[in-house]
Short mmCIF file of C-alpha atoms in Angstrom, two decimals:
data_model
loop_
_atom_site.label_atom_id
_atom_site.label_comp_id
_atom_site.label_asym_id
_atom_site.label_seq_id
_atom_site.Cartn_x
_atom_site.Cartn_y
_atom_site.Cartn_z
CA UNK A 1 246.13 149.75 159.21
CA UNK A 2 245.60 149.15 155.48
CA UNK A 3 242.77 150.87 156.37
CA UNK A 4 245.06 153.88 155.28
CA UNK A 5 245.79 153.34 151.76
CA UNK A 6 242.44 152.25 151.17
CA UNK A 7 241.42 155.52 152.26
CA UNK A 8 243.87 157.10 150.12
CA UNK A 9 242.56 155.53 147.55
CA UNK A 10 239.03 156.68 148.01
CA UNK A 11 239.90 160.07 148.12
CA UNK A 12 241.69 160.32 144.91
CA UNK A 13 238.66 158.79 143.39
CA UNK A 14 236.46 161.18 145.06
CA UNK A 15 238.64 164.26 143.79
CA UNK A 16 238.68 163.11 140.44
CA UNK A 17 234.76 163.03 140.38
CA UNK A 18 234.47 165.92 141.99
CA UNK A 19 236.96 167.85 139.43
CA UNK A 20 235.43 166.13 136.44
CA UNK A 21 231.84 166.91 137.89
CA UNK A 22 232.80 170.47 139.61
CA UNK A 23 231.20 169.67 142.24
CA UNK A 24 231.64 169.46 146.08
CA UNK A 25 231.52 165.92 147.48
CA UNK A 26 229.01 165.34 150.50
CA UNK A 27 229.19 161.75 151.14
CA UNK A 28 230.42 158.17 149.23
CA UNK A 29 229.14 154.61 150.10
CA UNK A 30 232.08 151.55 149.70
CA UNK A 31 230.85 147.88 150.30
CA UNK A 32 233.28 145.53 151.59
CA UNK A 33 233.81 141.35 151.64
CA UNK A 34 234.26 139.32 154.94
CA UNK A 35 238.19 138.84 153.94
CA UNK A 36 239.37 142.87 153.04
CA UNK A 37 239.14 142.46 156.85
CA UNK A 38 237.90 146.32 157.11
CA UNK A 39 237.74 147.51 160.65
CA UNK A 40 235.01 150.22 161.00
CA UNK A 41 236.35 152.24 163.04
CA UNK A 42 239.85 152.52 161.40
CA UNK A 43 238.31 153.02 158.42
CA UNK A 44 236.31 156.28 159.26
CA UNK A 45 239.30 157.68 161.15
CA UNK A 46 241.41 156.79 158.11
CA UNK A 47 239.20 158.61 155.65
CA UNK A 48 238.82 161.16 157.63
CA UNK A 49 242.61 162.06 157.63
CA UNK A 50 242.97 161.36 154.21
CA UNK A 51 240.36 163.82 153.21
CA UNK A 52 241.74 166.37 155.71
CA UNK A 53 242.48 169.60 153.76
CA UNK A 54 240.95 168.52 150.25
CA UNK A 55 237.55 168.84 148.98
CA UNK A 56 236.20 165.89 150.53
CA UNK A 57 236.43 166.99 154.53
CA UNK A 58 233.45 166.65 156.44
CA UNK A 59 232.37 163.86 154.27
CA UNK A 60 230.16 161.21 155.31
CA UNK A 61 231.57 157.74 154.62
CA UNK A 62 229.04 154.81 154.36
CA UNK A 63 230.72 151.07 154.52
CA UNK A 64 228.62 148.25 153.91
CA UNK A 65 229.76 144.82 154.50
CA UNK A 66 228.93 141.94 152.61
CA UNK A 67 228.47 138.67 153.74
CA UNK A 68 230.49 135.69 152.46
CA UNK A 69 228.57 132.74 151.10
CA UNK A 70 229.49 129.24 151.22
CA UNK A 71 227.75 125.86 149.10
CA UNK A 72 227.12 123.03 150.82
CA UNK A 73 228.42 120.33 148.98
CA UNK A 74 226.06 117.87 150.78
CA UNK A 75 222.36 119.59 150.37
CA UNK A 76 223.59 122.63 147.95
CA UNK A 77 222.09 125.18 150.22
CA UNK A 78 223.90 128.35 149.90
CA UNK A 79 224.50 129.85 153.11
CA UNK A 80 226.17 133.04 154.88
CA UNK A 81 229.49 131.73 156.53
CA UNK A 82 230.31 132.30 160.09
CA UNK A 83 233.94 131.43 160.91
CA UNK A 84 233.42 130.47 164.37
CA UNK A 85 230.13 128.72 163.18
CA UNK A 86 231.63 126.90 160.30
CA UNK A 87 229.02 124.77 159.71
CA UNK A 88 225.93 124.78 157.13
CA UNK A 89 222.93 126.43 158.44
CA UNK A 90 220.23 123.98 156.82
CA UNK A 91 221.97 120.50 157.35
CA UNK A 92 224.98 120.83 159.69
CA UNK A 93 227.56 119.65 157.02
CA UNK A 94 231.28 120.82 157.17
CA UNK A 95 231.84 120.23 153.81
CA UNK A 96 231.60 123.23 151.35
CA UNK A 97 232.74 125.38 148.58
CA UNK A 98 232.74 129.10 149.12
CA UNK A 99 231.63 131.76 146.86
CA UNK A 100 234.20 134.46 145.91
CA UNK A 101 234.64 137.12 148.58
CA UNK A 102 233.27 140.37 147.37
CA UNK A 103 235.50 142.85 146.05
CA UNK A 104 236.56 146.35 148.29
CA UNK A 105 233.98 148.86 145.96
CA UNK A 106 233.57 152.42 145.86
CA UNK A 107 229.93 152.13 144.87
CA UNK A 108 228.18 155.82 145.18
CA UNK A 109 229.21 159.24 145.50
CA UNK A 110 227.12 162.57 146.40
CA UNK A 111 227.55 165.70 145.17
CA UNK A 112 226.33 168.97 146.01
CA UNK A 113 223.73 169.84 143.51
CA UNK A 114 225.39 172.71 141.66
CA UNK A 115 222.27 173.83 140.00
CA UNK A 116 221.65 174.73 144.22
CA UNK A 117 218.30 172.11 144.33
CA UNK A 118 218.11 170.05 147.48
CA UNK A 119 220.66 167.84 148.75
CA UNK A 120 218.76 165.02 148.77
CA UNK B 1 223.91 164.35 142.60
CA UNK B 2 224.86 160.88 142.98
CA UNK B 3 226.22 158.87 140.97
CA UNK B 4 227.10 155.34 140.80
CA UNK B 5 230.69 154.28 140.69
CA UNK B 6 230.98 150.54 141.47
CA UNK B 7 234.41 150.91 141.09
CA UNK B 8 237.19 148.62 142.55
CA UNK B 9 238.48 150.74 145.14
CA UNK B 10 242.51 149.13 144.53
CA UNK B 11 242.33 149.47 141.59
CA UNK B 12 245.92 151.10 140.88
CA UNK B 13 247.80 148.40 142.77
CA UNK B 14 245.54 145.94 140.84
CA UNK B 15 246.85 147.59 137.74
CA UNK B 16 250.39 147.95 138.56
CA UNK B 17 250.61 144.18 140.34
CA UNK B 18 249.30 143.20 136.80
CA UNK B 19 252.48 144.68 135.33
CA UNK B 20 254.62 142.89 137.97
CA UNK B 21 252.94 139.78 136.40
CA UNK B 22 253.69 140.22 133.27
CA UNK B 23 257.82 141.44 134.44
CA UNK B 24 257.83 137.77 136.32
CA UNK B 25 256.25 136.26 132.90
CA UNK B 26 259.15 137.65 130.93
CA UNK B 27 261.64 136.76 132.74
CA UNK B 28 260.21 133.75 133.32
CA UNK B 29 260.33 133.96 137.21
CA UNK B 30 258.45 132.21 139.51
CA UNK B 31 257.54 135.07 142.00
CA UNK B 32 256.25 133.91 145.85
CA UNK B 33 254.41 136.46 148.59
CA UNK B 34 255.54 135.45 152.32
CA UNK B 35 252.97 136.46 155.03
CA UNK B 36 252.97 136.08 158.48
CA UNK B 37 252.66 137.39 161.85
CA UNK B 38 256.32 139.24 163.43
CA UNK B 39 258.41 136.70 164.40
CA UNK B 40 257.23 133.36 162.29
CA UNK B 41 260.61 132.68 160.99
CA UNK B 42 260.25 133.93 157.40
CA UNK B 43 263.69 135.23 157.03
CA UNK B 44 265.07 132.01 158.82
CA UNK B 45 263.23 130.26 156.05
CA UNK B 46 264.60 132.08 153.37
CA UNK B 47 267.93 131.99 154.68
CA UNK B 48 267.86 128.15 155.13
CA UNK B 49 266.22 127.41 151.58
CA UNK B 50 268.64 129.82 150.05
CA UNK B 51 271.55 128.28 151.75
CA UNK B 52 270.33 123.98 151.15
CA UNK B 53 269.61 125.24 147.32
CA UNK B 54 272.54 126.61 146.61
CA UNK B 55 273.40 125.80 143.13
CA UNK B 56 270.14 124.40 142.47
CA UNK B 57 267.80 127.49 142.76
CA UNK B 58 269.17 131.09 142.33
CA UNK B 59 266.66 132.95 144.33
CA UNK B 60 266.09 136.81 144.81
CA UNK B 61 264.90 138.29 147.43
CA UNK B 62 262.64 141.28 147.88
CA UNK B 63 262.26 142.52 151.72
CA UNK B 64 259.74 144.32 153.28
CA UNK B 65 260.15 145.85 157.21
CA UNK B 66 259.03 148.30 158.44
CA UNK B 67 262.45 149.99 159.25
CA UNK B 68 266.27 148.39 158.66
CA UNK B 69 267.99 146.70 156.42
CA UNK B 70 268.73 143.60 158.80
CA UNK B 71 267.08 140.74 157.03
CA UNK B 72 268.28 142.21 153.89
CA UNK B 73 271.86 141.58 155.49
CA UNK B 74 271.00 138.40 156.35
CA UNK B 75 269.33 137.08 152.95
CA UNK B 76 272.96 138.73 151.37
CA UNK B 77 274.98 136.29 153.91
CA UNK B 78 273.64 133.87 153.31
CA UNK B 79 274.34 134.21 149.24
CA UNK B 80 271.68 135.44 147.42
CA UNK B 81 270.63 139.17 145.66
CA UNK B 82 268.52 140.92 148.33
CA UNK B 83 266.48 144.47 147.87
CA UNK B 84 265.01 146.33 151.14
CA UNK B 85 261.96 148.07 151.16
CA UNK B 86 261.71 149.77 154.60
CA UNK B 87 257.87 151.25 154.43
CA UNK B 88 258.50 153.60 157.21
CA UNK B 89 255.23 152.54 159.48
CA UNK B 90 253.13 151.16 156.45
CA UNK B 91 251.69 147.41 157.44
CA UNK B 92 252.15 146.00 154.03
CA UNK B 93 254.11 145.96 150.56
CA UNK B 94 252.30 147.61 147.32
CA UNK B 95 252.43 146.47 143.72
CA UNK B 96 254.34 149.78 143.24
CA UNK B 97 257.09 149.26 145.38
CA UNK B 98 257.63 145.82 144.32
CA UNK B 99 257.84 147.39 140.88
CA UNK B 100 260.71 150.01 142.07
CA UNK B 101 262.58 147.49 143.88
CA UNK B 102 262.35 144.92 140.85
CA UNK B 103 264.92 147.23 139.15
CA UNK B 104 267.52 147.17 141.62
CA UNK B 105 268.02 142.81 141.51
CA UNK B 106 269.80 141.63 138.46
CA UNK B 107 267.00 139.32 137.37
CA UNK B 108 268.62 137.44 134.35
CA UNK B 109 270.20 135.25 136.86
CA UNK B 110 267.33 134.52 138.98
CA UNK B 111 264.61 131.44 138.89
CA UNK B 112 262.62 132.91 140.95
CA UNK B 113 261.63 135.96 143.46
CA UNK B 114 260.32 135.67 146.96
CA UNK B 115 259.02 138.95 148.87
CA UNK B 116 259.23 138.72 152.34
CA UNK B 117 256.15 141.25 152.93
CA UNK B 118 255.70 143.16 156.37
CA UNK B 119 255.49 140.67 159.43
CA UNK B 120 251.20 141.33 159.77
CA UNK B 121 248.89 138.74 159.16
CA UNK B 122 246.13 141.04 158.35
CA UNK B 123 247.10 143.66 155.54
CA UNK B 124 249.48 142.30 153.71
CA UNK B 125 246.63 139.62 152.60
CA UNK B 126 244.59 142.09 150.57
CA UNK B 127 247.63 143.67 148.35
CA UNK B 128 247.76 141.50 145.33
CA UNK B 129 251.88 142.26 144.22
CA UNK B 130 251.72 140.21 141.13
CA UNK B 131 252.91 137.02 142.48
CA UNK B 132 252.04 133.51 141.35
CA UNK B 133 251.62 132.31 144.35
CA UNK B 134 250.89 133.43 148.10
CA UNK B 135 252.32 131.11 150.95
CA UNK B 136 251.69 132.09 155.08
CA UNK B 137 254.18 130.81 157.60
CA UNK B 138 252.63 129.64 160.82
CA UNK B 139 254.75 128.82 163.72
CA UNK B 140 253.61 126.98 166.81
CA UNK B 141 254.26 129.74 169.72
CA UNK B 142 251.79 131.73 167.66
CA UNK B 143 248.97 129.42 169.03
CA UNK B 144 246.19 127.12 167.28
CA UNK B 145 244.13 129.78 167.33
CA UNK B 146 245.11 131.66 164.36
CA UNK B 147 243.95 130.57 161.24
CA UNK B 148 240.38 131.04 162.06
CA UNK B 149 240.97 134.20 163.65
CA UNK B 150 242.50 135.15 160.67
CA UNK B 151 240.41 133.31 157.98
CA UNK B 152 241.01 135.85 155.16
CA UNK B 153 244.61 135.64 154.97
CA UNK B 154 244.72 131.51 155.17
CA UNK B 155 242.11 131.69 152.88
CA UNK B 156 244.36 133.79 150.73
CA UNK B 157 247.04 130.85 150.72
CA UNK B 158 248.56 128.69 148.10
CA UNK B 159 251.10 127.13 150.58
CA UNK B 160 251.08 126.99 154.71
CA UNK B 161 254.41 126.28 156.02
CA UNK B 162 253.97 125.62 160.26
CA UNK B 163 256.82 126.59 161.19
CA UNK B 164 259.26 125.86 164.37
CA UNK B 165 257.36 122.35 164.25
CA UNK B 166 260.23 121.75 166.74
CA UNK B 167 258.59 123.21 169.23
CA UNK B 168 255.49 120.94 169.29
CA UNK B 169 256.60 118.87 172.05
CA UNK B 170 257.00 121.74 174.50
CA UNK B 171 254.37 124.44 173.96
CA UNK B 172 250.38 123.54 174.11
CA UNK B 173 249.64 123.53 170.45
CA UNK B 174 246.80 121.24 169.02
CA UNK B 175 248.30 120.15 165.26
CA UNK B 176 245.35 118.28 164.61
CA UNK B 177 243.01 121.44 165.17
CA UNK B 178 245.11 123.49 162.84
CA UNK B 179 245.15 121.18 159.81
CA UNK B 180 241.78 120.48 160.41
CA UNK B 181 241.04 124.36 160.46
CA UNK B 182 243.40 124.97 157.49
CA UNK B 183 241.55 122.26 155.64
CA UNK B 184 238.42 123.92 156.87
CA UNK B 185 239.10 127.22 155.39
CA UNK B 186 241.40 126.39 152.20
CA UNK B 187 241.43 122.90 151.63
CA UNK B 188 243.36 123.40 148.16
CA UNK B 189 246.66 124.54 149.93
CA UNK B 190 249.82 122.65 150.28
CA UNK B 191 250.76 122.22 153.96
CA UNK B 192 254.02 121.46 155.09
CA UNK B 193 255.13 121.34 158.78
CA UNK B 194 258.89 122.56 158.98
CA UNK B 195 261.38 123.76 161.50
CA UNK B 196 263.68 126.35 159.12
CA UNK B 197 265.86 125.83 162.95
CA UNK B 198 266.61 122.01 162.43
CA UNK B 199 265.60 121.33 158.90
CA UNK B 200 263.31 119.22 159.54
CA UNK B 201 260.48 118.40 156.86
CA UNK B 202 262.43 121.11 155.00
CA UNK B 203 262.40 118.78 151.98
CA UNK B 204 258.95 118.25 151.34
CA UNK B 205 259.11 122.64 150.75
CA UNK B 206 261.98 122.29 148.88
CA UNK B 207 260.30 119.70 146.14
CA UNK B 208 257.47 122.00 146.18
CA UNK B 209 259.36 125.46 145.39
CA UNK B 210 261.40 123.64 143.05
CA UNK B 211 257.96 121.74 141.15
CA UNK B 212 256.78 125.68 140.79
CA UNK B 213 259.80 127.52 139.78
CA UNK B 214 259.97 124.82 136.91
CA UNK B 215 256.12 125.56 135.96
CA UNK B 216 257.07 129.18 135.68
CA UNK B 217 260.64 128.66 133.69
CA UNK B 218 261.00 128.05 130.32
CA UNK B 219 264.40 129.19 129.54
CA UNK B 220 266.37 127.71 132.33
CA UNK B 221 264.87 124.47 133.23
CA UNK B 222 268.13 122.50 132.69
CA UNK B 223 269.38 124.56 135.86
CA UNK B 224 266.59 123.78 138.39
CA UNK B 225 267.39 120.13 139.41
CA UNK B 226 264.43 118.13 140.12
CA UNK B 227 264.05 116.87 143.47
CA UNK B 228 266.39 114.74 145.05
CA UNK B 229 264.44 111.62 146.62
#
């Protein structure tokens, strides 16, 4: 459900951009860390509500998830964590540090080429 | 066209839980986040610490539901300044309304805030407000199961209180699992096991709220006893 004000959040972004820019928004890309706990689904519905009636409906909304690392503090390998795995992948150990969660990022936007060029 | 943002997508609660920060700082408050699922006991909790601190601790409480003013009532009874936030369906608190509601408590008498955020043990997690520390209450009818199905927001955690310890003997609960899954996940956090019904192991908390507040208060520290053992 937080899933809402994220997308909120997106969308004033987006129009911003797309004022700044004048240009029409076709699609954005946001990447995502294991513990934003960002539900697919509920994310593209969200989005798509928020952008309801503003520039950015019909946009195409790209999440990308990024795995959460952990160090093994017994043989330093650096491995992606799996909570009901929560082991090191190399040596077995249990004991390790984890690497910050990434960050919930608006990374790209697309516009609609305004010079009328392909969409690319 | 595309262009490359990169941009934290939170960034305007970020912002504005970074002016709550610097309110707390000021005042020199010692400001605590409460997450947990419906039903933990948080308000019992408050009520409890509010009520065995009384004249030690002069706590403030911010309260988040989702509709009523009941545990505002309740934090009020049981003698302490209490705002409600009802969020009319939204899952979590924001920087922003912790901001609004910061105006309505009279905070020159306080040592230290607590929000009670929305009973969710999901959202809530990834909403910094500006506190200085984050604690989740557990209690045992919730199951074992929960802080690896919900690693983010244990993860998140300065201070686990399992709650309704009480209750061990009579519901299928595997303690040993939990701390070890805690410890697993966050092995920095404080852990206390507490029933806010009987008071049991309620002291432990208490020394630790106390041992913060008086990190975070320069002004009044002649006013927060230290712990009584």
């Amino acid at each position: 459900m937080h899933e809402t004000a994220i997308a909120e959040s997106i969308v004033r972004t987006i129009l911003e951009n797309a004022r700044q820019l004048q240009a029409k928004p076709l699609s954005a890309q946001i990447s995502c860390g294991q513990f934003n706990t960002v539900n697919d689904e509920l994310m593209q519905t969200a989005f798509q509500a928020a952008a309801a009636g503003t520039l950015c409906e019909g946009m195409t909304l790209t999440i990308r998830h990024i795995p959460l690392q952990a160090c093994c503090r017994q043989c330093k390998t650096v491995f992606e964590f799996d909570v009901y795995k929560p082991v090191c992948t190399a040596c077995g150990g249990d004991k390790y540090d984890f690497k910050p969660d990434a960050p919930l990022l608006l990374e790209t936007i697309e516009f609609e080429d305004n010079a009328g060029f392909a969409k690319g | 066209m595309k262009i490359s943002l990169n941009q934290r997508i939170l960034s305007r609660n970020e912002e504005c839980a970074r002016k709550n920060k610097v309110f707390f700082d000021e005042y020199q408050l010692f400001c605590l986040n409460i997450i947990s699922s419906p039903g933990a006991g948080k308000t019992t909790l408050l009520t409890r610490t509010i009520t065995d601190l009384k004249g030690r601790l002069s706590v403030g409480v911010i309260e988040g539901d989702i509709k009523t003013d009941t545990d505002a009532r309740k934090i009020r009874a049981a003698g302490a300044q209490a705002v409600q936030i009802e969020t009319q369906g939204a899952c979590h608190l924001s920087a922003e309304q912790v901001h609004n509601a910061l105006t309505l408590l009279d905070v020159k008498t306080l040592d230290v805030i607590i929000i009670e955020n929305v009973g969710n043990l999901v959202c809530p997690s990834a909403f910094d407000l500006g506190e200085h520390r984050r604690a989740v209450v557990l209690s045992i009818p919730e199951g074992d199961d929960k802080p690896v199905k919900y690693p983010g927001t244990f993860t998140g955690a300065d201070v686990i209180l399992i709650n309704k310890i009480d209750l061990a003997d009579y519901i299928p609960f595997d303690l040993e699992k939990v701390l070890a899954d805690i410890h697993m996940l966050n092995p920095h956090a404080a852990v206390f096991q507490v029933s806010a019904a009987t008071g049991q192991g309620m002291n432990a908390w208490y020394d630790w709220l106390l041992a913060e507040c008086r990190k975070h208060d320069g002004r009044q520290s002649e006013s927060i006893e230290k712990p009584s053992r």
